[in-house]
Each structure stands twice: as C-alpha cells, then as structure tokens.
Amino acid sequence: MSMNTSHTTLVKGACPHDCPDTCALLTTVEDGRATKVQGNPEHAPTDGVLCTKVARYTERTYHPERLLQPLRRTGPKGSGQFEPVGWDEALDAIAARLKTIAARDPQAILPYSYAGTMGLVQGESIAARFFHQLGASLLDRTICASAGAEALTQTLGNKVGMKVAFFAESKLIVIWGSNSIGSNLHFWRVAQEAKRQGAKLVCIDPRRSETADKCHEHIALRPGTDAALALSLMHELIVHDGLDADYLEQYTLGWEALKARALQWPPERAAEVCGIPVKQIQDLARDWGTIKPAAIRLNYGMQRVRGGGNAVRAIACLPALTGAWRHRAGGLLLSSSGHFPVRRAALQRPDLLGERRPRTLNMSTIGDDLLRPSSAEFGPQVEALIVYNSNPVAVAPESGKVVQGFAREDLFTVVLEHFQTDTADHADFILPATTQLEHWDIHTSYGHTDVLLNQPAIAPVGQARTNTDIFRALAARMGFDDPCFLDSDEALCRSAIGDAQDFAQLLTHGFASLPVPDAPFAQGGFPTPSGRCEFFSQRLADQGLDGLPDHVPNYEVTDPNGRYPLAMISPPARNFLNSTFVNVQSLRDIETEPVLEMHPQDAQARGIEDGVVVRVFNDRGVYHCRARLNQRARPGVVHGLGIWWRKLGLNGTNVNELTSQHLTDLGRAPVFYDCLVEVAPDPSFVAAPAKKESHA
Ligand SMILES: Nc1nc2c(c(=O)[nH]1)N[C@H]1C(S)=C(S)[C@@H](COP(=O)(O)OP(=O)(O)OC[C@H]3O[C@@H](n4cnc5c(=O)[nH]c(N)nc54)[C@H](O)[C@@H]3O)O[C@H]1N2
Ligand SMILES: Nc1nc2c(c(=O)[nH]1)N[C@H]1C(S)=C(S)[C@@H](COP(=O)(O)OP(=O)(O)OC[C@H]3O[C@@H](n4cnc5c(=O)[nH]c(N)nc54)[C@H](O)[C@@H]3O)O[C@H]1N2
Ligand code: SF4
Ligand SMILES: [Mo]
C-alpha cells in the first residue's frame, strides 16, 4: 500500500476537487509531514501530471490561516469575529439548538453542501444519514450540472459517453463550452495527442479562451445560443446528405419529428441568432458529416443559461445523426459519472426517513429561500443551516440576497470548513474539517471511468475532524442510536461501490478501472426506456414540456439600446477551483485581482482604459473589478472571471452580486451565464483595505 524508505512514505490518494479529471495523487510524507503532492504516473488518465492548483496542495493544507479549532461567534452576524471553543462545548450547543428546532419541525433545518470534496464518504454518507434521521429539509443539489445531466439522461439515458482516452484517435474534436486547458487539463493532453496525429480541433465558446487559442477553428457564438447552432448543423447534414440513415433507422427515436424541427434552422437564421458567420456553420456541418471518427467534448459551461438543458439535448443528438458512435473515437462526452454503480442508498440511507417526506429546497435559490417567512406552500421558515463542502455566500447566484439571508440574526448557522470563507464569516459555529491528506475517501469521476481510493497521508492538522466524525458526534448527542452511525470511514469506502470494485486492488494501486465497453453505443443499446438515442423524449412530453430539443432564448437577451446592453459570463479562473484556492497566496498572485475582460470597442465606447477599476452593475447589484481589454471578449460580451472570495475582492463583493436566481429549462439549475450588465469607469474608487481573517 505505501512504500517505506528511511523516514519517507509515499501515500496513494485521489484529488477531491470538482474537476472531471479526478487525478490519482502520490503524497510524500516525511516525519509525519506532507512535503509534496504529485500525480501518480501509473494512473493512465493522470499520467503523473497535476494542475498548478493541486500541485500546491501542501501550501493549502499547512496554510497559516487554516482553521485549527472550533470557533464560536462573538460579533454581529457576518462580522467574522469569533472566539475559540472546545469541541464538546461546540457540539453540545449545536445539538441542543437543533433539538429545540426539530421538536417544532425538523424541516426548519437545512443542510447545504456541494462538491468541495467529490468523495463519496466525506460528501454525503454519515451527513446524509444524519439529516435523514433528523427529517430535515432535503437539498436539491443543482448548482453546477443538473440541467446538462437531466438533458443527457433524457437523450442518451444516463450520464454516459465516450471513454476519454479514445479522443486520441479522433480526427475531428469539437470542444464545446469548455476551456479544457483550464478546467479539464488531462482531456486537453489527449486532444493534443490527437492534434499531433492530424486531428482538427474546433472550439465553440463565446470567449477566446486559452483553449480556443490553440484550436484550428474558434466559433465565438453569443452566450446561450448553442441549440440554434446545433439545430442548424442538423439542417446542413440533412440538406447536404451527411446523415447515417442506417444508424438513424436502427438506433434512434423521433427522427422524423427532429428533422422537421431542424429544417426550420437554415444557417442564415442560426448565424443571426448566434452572431457568427454563416460559413462557420456550413464548414462545421461539412466537417461533422465527412471527417471520421468525430467526437464532441461538451462541458457544463454552456448549460448555465435558460435554455441550457435544451442545448445539451440538441448537441447530444449530433453523434447519432452521423453514426459517430459506431467508432470508439467518435461520439460525445459530457459526463461519465453514470457508468459507476455507486450504492447511494446504502451510503445515504434515505430509509431512515421512514414515512416522513420532508420538503426539498433548491440550493440555487438559497438567497430567496433564506428570506422567506413560513407559509402554507413554503412550510416553515429556515431556522438552521448546516453548511459543509460548499461556500454559498461566494458561489450562489444573486449574492446580495444570499448575504442578507445569512446575516439574519435569528438564523442558526454551522459551517464545517478548512478556512474562514465568506460563508464561515456568517456562522454561529465554525467547525474545522480535515483535508484530503487527512482522511479516507473513495472517488468516482465524471471525466473517466476509474474508481480511486484516497488513504490518509497525515494526521489531522490541529484539532480538525472529518466531516463524518463531526456528524457521528452530533448524531450521538441527538440520541440517534441506529448502528449505521458507527460505520467507520474505511468501512464506508469498502461498501460504496458495487461488485465492480476490488478493494484489495484499490489498496495496492489506488485505482481500478470499470469494465465499460470501448464503443458503448456502436450498436445502439442506449440506457433510455426505448434503448435508442431519444431525439424525442416521451418523458419530457408527459411533463408538458417540449419532447424535442429547441433553441430557448436567454432570460436576459442583449439589446444594444437596453439599459444593460452587455451579456456577462463568469467562467472559472484557471488557478482557482470555484472559490477554492482563492486564499492560497501563490495562486492568487497569478490571478492578481478580480478582472472583467472586455473587447476594446466596448471599452472605448465607455471611456474605459485597460487596467482601470470599473463598476459592473445591473438592478441586482454592483461589482468592482479591473477592466482587462483584450480580444478574448467578443463585442457585446464581457467576462467576470473566477469566483473570488468577496472579502478578497475590491469592494467586498464578487461577480455573483450580479447573477440572477432564474432557473434553467431542465434540471432547476442556475443561469450564471444568462446575465445582462452595464459597465462604467470608476476613477474615484478607492479599494477597501482587504479584510483580514480574524479568529479571536
Ligand atoms: N481551473 C478550474 N478548473 C475547474 C473549475 C474551476 O473553477 N477552475 N471548475 C470545475 C467545475 S465545478 C466544473 S462544473 C467543470 C466544468 O466547468 P465549466 O463551467 O464547464 O468550465 P470551463 O471548462 O471553463 O467551461 C466553461 C467555458 O464555457 C464558455 N461558455 C460560457 N457560456 C457559454 C455558452 O453559452 N456557450 C458555449 N458554447 N460556451 C460558453 C466559457 O467561456 C468557458 O470558456 O470544471 C471544473 N474544473
Ligand atoms: N458566477 C459563477 N458562479 C458559479 C459558477 C460560475 O461558473 N460562475 N460555477 C458554479 C459551479 S459549476 C459550482 S460546482 C459551484 C461550486 O460551489 P462550491 O461547491 O461551494 O465550491 P467551492 O467554492 O469550491 O467551495 C467548496 C468549499 O468546501 C470546502 N471543503 C473542501 N473539502 C472539504 C471537506 O472535506 N470538508 C469540509 N467541511 N469542507 C470542505 C472548501 O474549503 C471550500 O471552501 O459554484 C457555482 N458558482
Ligand atoms: S483539480 Fe483536476 S486537474 Fe487538478 S489535480 Fe485535481 S483532478 Fe487533477
Ligand atoms: Mo461545477
């Protein structure tokens, strides 16, 4: 399991972050201290390479501001003023408060968590059991991928697709809504291999990203217009005889209906909607119809708009039109997570609810929901919030409202964290949690099909405890005596995944591959109700929705004469992972300050020079950052990069001050990239001195 030299150990682990690559880690431990985190060269998808962020994992783990002991609030809500408190005292007080609230109605308690760790054990195992036993409100975990996930499930039957390694053999790769170099580095390495073998790379992205720079073709469409482009590609394939009639006949459902829809989208119409040349559409359609094998790497960046679900449905149809799935290097990959036989019910134990059916609250509308009073439709006002693996004050949309909700003096908030984030600033109690180097976990992936085991490399830093251990301790204090609360983390790892998992192999190698066929849909066999690729979805039609994919325009469509004439998207900054790593100095030094990328033409029209502080605003709020003028932005679109910590920004806000709480067409997800703003120079702006984290 680990190799011993004199006082050095090499421990096998898994990267816990919300990233499709799920790298295998090797941590060097010298005399009990982790000194280096590297990629495991034996794990093919990792290939011995990590991104810059996780290569700095020891800097994050031993960060001087790491939370080392439980803290109790001393100042007003949100002031960030805390005093140290013992574990027993903190846990007793939390359990007592939860008991009081639960005695009235446990649904007034809301867990709030996401993918700070993607681990099945430190994610939702004991925590989920705890909230199920309690009967707390359920959380609809929609903040990232649920529009695309729902769309893919309706079309292909599950979150399934190509195996990432075979992109190396593709001759045409369409990178659609993904800055792979920044957010899917190990796929990019495979695409580079294909490029060396003569493949053509096309990038579809409003932003001229680092990835777009390195592709042969860049189609810079307006945000939220991908379905129009996809339908028009279908139009061209129909008109110019690019279809695989045999594949359509044998393995798809609803072709005649989809064909009629696609014929409404001649390239001239789509070009107008997308704001791109007609020729780009015609050329891509010709390539998609003639170059084989052809593959699409779709990513979630393009589904954060009103029509995000429909757009994913339209794009997911494209491989079936040309029979691209026949080849293992053809087809599409958005997510591979549906391939894993995770035993979710055994881990999370929804049966502990018994007959109770608590309400479900959507994490993407936490701003509104924290401000809602009790009512017949809503149920009880949220009185307590337990946050783990997430930083909602920074990452949830319309943060003005989120902050107002978290600032409620009557709301009882507990935050399990590594650092005093913007969310932790609003806690009544902050509980220090272990990092990936300090605990057991088991990981699936949404970018490859290997299971990874993470073994602890070092003892918990300070008084940190695992999420599981914290919920076990709370369960005991609540009087929950089901034996499932005693399961150890190692036992949870062993039981997490069905028969595909050989635990001995995981202990030895750190990873194991699932038995997934190389070309899963070469002869149909889609995991849909019909077994076919469902262009038409009866399940959607039964819900009163359009059974066919269509272009659904953004909620906020640009109007050059409108009050807010610029469309803003806010994709990740390469050196942060959502809001994680923003407080790691060496990485923040690379990103420097919060920026807004603008096209020089838009800047000039507003008297904005490169590097000046600007006000970005709409009816929801104001965000200050520095203008960065370059050709990455197309005219009419601006980019507020990365999810900065509010308190490390220029005026104590971040880009989510401007985003809305509207939801997508499918999957109830947020529409971060469907957002209109105006921008103005702000020469009088003086940055507030950066707030220091203070715990004492
Ligand atoms: N370095 C880094 N890596 C990350 C993350 C991070 O924050 N930093 N986040 C992780 C997470 S949580 C996720 S969900 C994944 C995936 O995260 P994604 O959100 O898919 O991130 P990106 O790959 O950056 O892809 C977003 C790209 O989509 C583009 N885009 C925006 N709107 C549209 C549109 O309407 N149409 C099209 N075609 N493109 C659009 C953006 O300009 C951007 O280049 O990445 C993960 N990896
Ligand atoms: N404007 C805009 N907003 C966005 C996005 C965007 O592109 N633009 N992207 C959205 C997307 S795709 C996503 S996925 C969400 C991400 O939102 P979140 O899932 O909230 O992700 P992070 O901001 O990385 O915050 C995760 C937190 O979990 C903590 N954490 C990590 N591991 C552990 C652990 O083991 N125990 C405990 N207790 N804590 C831990 C980390 O310290 C970190 O503070 O943000 C969304 N918000
Ligand atoms: S964040 Fe992604 S690329 Fe970086 S180490 Fe983790 S899994 Fe690999
Ligand atoms: Mo995400």
mmCIF file of N, CA, C and O in Angstrom, residues 336-377:
data_model
loop_
_atom_site.group_PDB
_atom_site.id
_atom_site.type_symbol
_atom_site.label_atom_id
_atom_site.label_comp_id
_atom_site.label_asym_id
_atom_site.label_seq_id
_atom_site.Cartn_x
_atom_site.Cartn_y
_atom_site.Cartn_z
ATOM 1 N N SER A 336 -19.170 11.093 -17.445
ATOM 2 C CA SER A 336 -19.106 9.631 -17.407
ATOM 3 C C SER A 336 -19.637 9.085 -16.083
ATOM 4 O O SER A 336 -19.543 7.885 -15.833
ATOM 5 N N SER A 337 -20.199 9.957 -15.258
ATOM 6 C CA SER A 337 -20.476 9.516 -13.886
ATOM 7 C C SER A 337 -21.546 8.432 -13.798
ATOM 8 O O SER A 337 -21.570 7.658 -12.844
ATOM 9 N N GLY A 338 -22.430 8.344 -14.832
ATOM 10 C CA GLY A 338 -23.475 7.327 -14.801
ATOM 11 C C GLY A 338 -22.954 5.908 -14.981
ATOM 12 O O GLY A 338 -23.701 4.945 -14.802
ATOM 13 N N HIS A 339 -21.694 5.763 -15.350
ATOM 14 C CA HIS A 339 -21.125 4.418 -15.516
ATOM 15 C C HIS A 339 -20.854 3.731 -14.169
ATOM 16 O O HIS A 339 -20.664 2.522 -14.124
ATOM 17 N N PHE A 340 -20.781 4.515 -13.093
ATOM 18 C CA PHE A 340 -20.348 3.946 -11.804
ATOM 19 C C PHE A 340 -21.516 3.387 -11.003
ATOM 20 O O PHE A 340 -22.497 4.095 -10.760
ATOM 21 N N PRO A 341 -21.414 2.137 -10.575
ATOM 22 C CA PRO A 341 -22.503 1.536 -9.793
ATOM 23 C C PRO A 341 -22.417 1.922 -8.308
ATOM 24 O O PRO A 341 -22.200 1.072 -7.447
ATOM 25 N N VAL A 342 -22.591 3.206 -8.033
ATOM 26 C CA VAL A 342 -22.470 3.670 -6.645
ATOM 27 C C VAL A 342 -23.675 3.196 -5.834
ATOM 28 O O VAL A 342 -24.816 3.286 -6.301
ATOM 29 N N ARG A 343 -23.414 2.705 -4.624
ATOM 30 C CA ARG A 343 -24.522 2.240 -3.779
ATOM 31 C C ARG A 343 -24.982 3.388 -2.888
ATOM 32 O O ARG A 343 -24.733 3.427 -1.680
ATOM 33 N N ARG A 344 -25.669 4.318 -3.547
ATOM 34 C CA ARG A 344 -26.030 5.567 -2.883
ATOM 35 C C ARG A 344 -26.983 5.345 -1.702
ATOM 36 O O ARG A 344 -26.814 5.931 -0.640
ATOM 37 N N ALA A 345 -27.958 4.492 -1.895
ATOM 38 C CA ALA A 345 -28.935 4.289 -0.818
ATOM 39 C C ALA A 345 -28.257 3.690 0.416
ATOM 40 O O ALA A 345 -28.562 4.066 1.545
ATOM 41 N N ALA A 346 -27.309 2.787 0.193
ATOM 42 C CA ALA A 346 -26.604 2.188 1.332
ATOM 43 C C ALA A 346 -25.747 3.225 2.043
ATOM 44 O O ALA A 346 -25.623 3.221 3.272
ATOM 45 N N LEU A 347 -25.158 4.141 1.284
ATOM 46 C CA LEU A 347 -24.317 5.175 1.889
ATOM 47 C C LEU A 347 -25.156 6.215 2.632
ATOM 48 O O LEU A 347 -24.789 6.680 3.702
ATOM 49 N N GLN A 348 -26.283 6.590 2.014
ATOM 50 C CA GLN A 348 -27.001 7.774 2.496
ATOM 51 C C GLN A 348 -28.244 7.440 3.303
ATOM 52 O O GLN A 348 -28.802 8.304 3.959
ATOM 53 N N ARG A 349 -28.725 6.211 3.180
ATOM 54 C CA ARG A 349 -29.832 5.690 3.967
ATOM 55 C C ARG A 349 -31.099 6.565 3.990
ATOM 56 O O ARG A 349 -31.581 6.954 5.074
ATOM 57 N N PRO A 350 -31.672 6.834 2.826
ATOM 58 C CA PRO A 350 -32.935 7.584 2.812
ATOM 59 C C PRO A 350 -34.055 6.853 3.557
ATOM 60 O O PRO A 350 -35.037 7.485 3.964
ATOM 61 N N ASP A 351 -33.898 5.539 3.770
ATOM 62 C CA ASP A 351 -34.920 4.781 4.512
ATOM 63 C C ASP A 351 -35.051 5.257 5.962
ATOM 64 O O ASP A 351 -36.070 4.999 6.607
ATOM 65 N N LEU A 352 -34.010 5.980 6.457
ATOM 66 C CA LEU A 352 -34.108 6.482 7.835
ATOM 67 C C LEU A 352 -35.223 7.514 7.983
ATOM 68 O O LEU A 352 -35.636 7.855 9.092
ATOM 69 N N LEU A 353 -35.715 8.018 6.852
ATOM 70 C CA LEU A 353 -36.837 8.954 6.894
ATOM 71 C C LEU A 353 -38.126 8.256 7.327
ATOM 72 O O LEU A 353 -39.053 8.917 7.802
ATOM 73 N N GLY A 354 -38.185 6.939 7.146
ATOM 74 C CA GLY A 354 -39.441 6.244 7.448
ATOM 75 C C GLY A 354 -40.552 6.778 6.569
ATOM 76 O O GLY A 354 -40.393 6.919 5.362
ATOM 77 N N GLU A 355 -41.668 7.112 7.203
ATOM 78 C CA GLU A 355 -42.834 7.603 6.449
ATOM 79 C C GLU A 355 -42.738 9.097 6.145
ATOM 80 O O GLU A 355 -43.579 9.640 5.437
ATOM 81 N N ARG A 356 -41.741 9.764 6.717
ATOM 82 C CA ARG A 356 -41.685 11.230 6.567
ATOM 83 C C ARG A 356 -41.249 11.609 5.154
ATOM 84 O O ARG A 356 -40.395 10.967 4.569
ATOM 85 N N ARG A 357 -41.820 12.658 4.602
ATOM 86 C CA ARG A 357 -41.454 13.173 3.272
ATOM 87 C C ARG A 357 -41.172 14.661 3.373
ATOM 88 O O ARG A 357 -42.011 15.491 3.019
ATOM 89 N N PRO A 358 -39.966 15.012 3.844
ATOM 90 C CA PRO A 358 -39.692 16.447 4.023
ATOM 91 C C PRO A 358 -39.692 17.194 2.692
ATOM 92 O O PRO A 358 -39.500 16.597 1.637
ATOM 93 N N ARG A 359 -39.874 18.477 2.760
ATOM 94 C CA ARG A 359 -39.825 19.311 1.543
ATOM 95 C C ARG A 359 -38.387 19.337 1.006
ATOM 96 O O ARG A 359 -37.429 19.037 1.720
ATOM 97 N N THR A 360 -38.273 19.743 -0.249
ATOM 98 C CA THR A 360 -36.963 19.893 -0.882
ATOM 99 C C THR A 360 -36.754 21.367 -1.220
ATOM 100 O O THR A 360 -37.620 21.984 -1.831
ATOM 101 N N LEU A 361 -35.592 21.907 -0.816
ATOM 102 C CA LEU A 361 -35.266 23.284 -1.194
ATOM 103 C C LEU A 361 -34.127 23.262 -2.206
ATOM 104 O O LEU A 361 -33.214 22.436 -2.119
ATOM 105 N N ASN A 362 -34.200 24.165 -3.158
ATOM 106 C CA ASN A 362 -33.214 24.225 -4.232
ATOM 107 C C ASN A 362 -32.028 25.077 -3.786
ATOM 108 O O ASN A 362 -32.187 26.257 -3.453
ATOM 109 N N MET A 363 -30.831 24.500 -3.807
ATOM 110 C CA MET A 363 -29.647 25.236 -3.348
ATOM 111 C C MET A 363 -29.385 26.482 -4.193
ATOM 112 O O MET A 363 -28.738 27.417 -3.724
ATOM 113 N N SER A 364 -29.904 26.503 -5.413
ATOM 114 C CA SER A 364 -29.639 27.635 -6.303
ATOM 115 C C SER A 364 -30.520 28.844 -6.010
ATOM 116 O O SER A 364 -30.284 29.925 -6.546
ATOM 117 N N THR A 365 -31.542 28.657 -5.172
ATOM 118 C CA THR A 365 -32.365 29.804 -4.782
ATOM 119 C C THR A 365 -32.260 30.041 -3.274
ATOM 120 O O THR A 365 -33.198 30.530 -2.642
ATOM 121 N N ILE A 366 -31.080 29.746 -2.738
ATOM 122 C CA ILE A 366 -30.889 29.912 -1.291
ATOM 123 C C ILE A 366 -31.091 31.370 -0.881
ATOM 124 O O ILE A 366 -31.550 31.660 0.227
ATOM 125 N N GLY A 367 -30.759 32.300 -1.798
ATOM 126 C CA GLY A 367 -30.952 33.723 -1.489
ATOM 127 C C GLY A 367 -32.398 34.006 -1.140
ATOM 128 O O GLY A 367 -32.716 34.517 -0.051
ATOM 129 N N ASP A 368 -33.304 33.638 -2.016
ATOM 130 C CA ASP A 368 -34.730 33.863 -1.749
ATOM 131 C C ASP A 368 -35.221 33.016 -0.579
ATOM 132 O O ASP A 368 -35.980 33.493 0.264
ATOM 133 N N ASP A 369 -34.781 31.763 -0.529
ATOM 134 C CA ASP A 369 -35.366 30.856 0.458
ATOM 135 C C ASP A 369 -35.018 31.230 1.901
ATOM 136 O O ASP A 369 -35.816 31.003 2.812
ATOM 137 N N LEU A 370 -33.835 31.820 2.110
ATOM 138 C CA LEU A 370 -33.489 32.228 3.475
ATOM 139 C C LEU A 370 -34.309 33.438 3.914
ATOM 140 O O LEU A 370 -34.422 33.717 5.103
ATOM 141 N N LEU A 371 -34.861 34.152 2.930
ATOM 142 C CA LEU A 371 -35.617 35.361 3.270
ATOM 143 C C LEU A 371 -37.126 35.116 3.319
ATOM 144 O O LEU A 371 -37.893 36.023 3.583
ATOM 145 N N ARG A 372 -37.539 33.863 3.046
ATOM 146 C CA ARG A 372 -38.979 33.564 3.042
ATOM 147 C C ARG A 372 -39.485 33.289 4.449
ATOM 148 O O ARG A 372 -38.894 32.502 5.170
ATOM 149 N N PRO A 373 -40.609 33.902 4.811
ATOM 150 C CA PRO A 373 -41.253 33.550 6.085
ATOM 151 C C PRO A 373 -41.995 32.212 5.944
ATOM 152 O O PRO A 373 -42.154 31.708 4.842
ATOM 153 N N SER A 374 -42.432 31.666 7.057
ATOM 154 C CA SER A 374 -43.240 30.439 6.999
ATOM 155 C C SER A 374 -44.503 30.715 6.195
ATOM 156 O O SER A 374 -45.057 31.808 6.261
ATOM 157 N N SER A 375 -44.954 29.709 5.445
ATOM 158 C CA SER A 375 -46.226 29.846 4.731
ATOM 159 C C SER A 375 -46.713 28.454 4.397
ATOM 160 O O SER A 375 -45.961 27.479 4.490
ATOM 161 N N ALA A 376 -47.973 28.398 3.965
ATOM 162 C CA ALA A 376 -48.550 27.089 3.648
ATOM 163 C C ALA A 376 -47.775 26.408 2.522
ATOM 164 O O ALA A 376 -47.442 25.231 2.617
ATOM 165 N N GLU A 377 -47.441 27.163 1.443
ATOM 166 C CA GLU A 377 -46.722 26.483 0.343
ATOM 167 C C GLU A 377 -45.265 26.210 0.697
ATOM 168 O O GLU A 377 -44.714 25.173 0.328
#
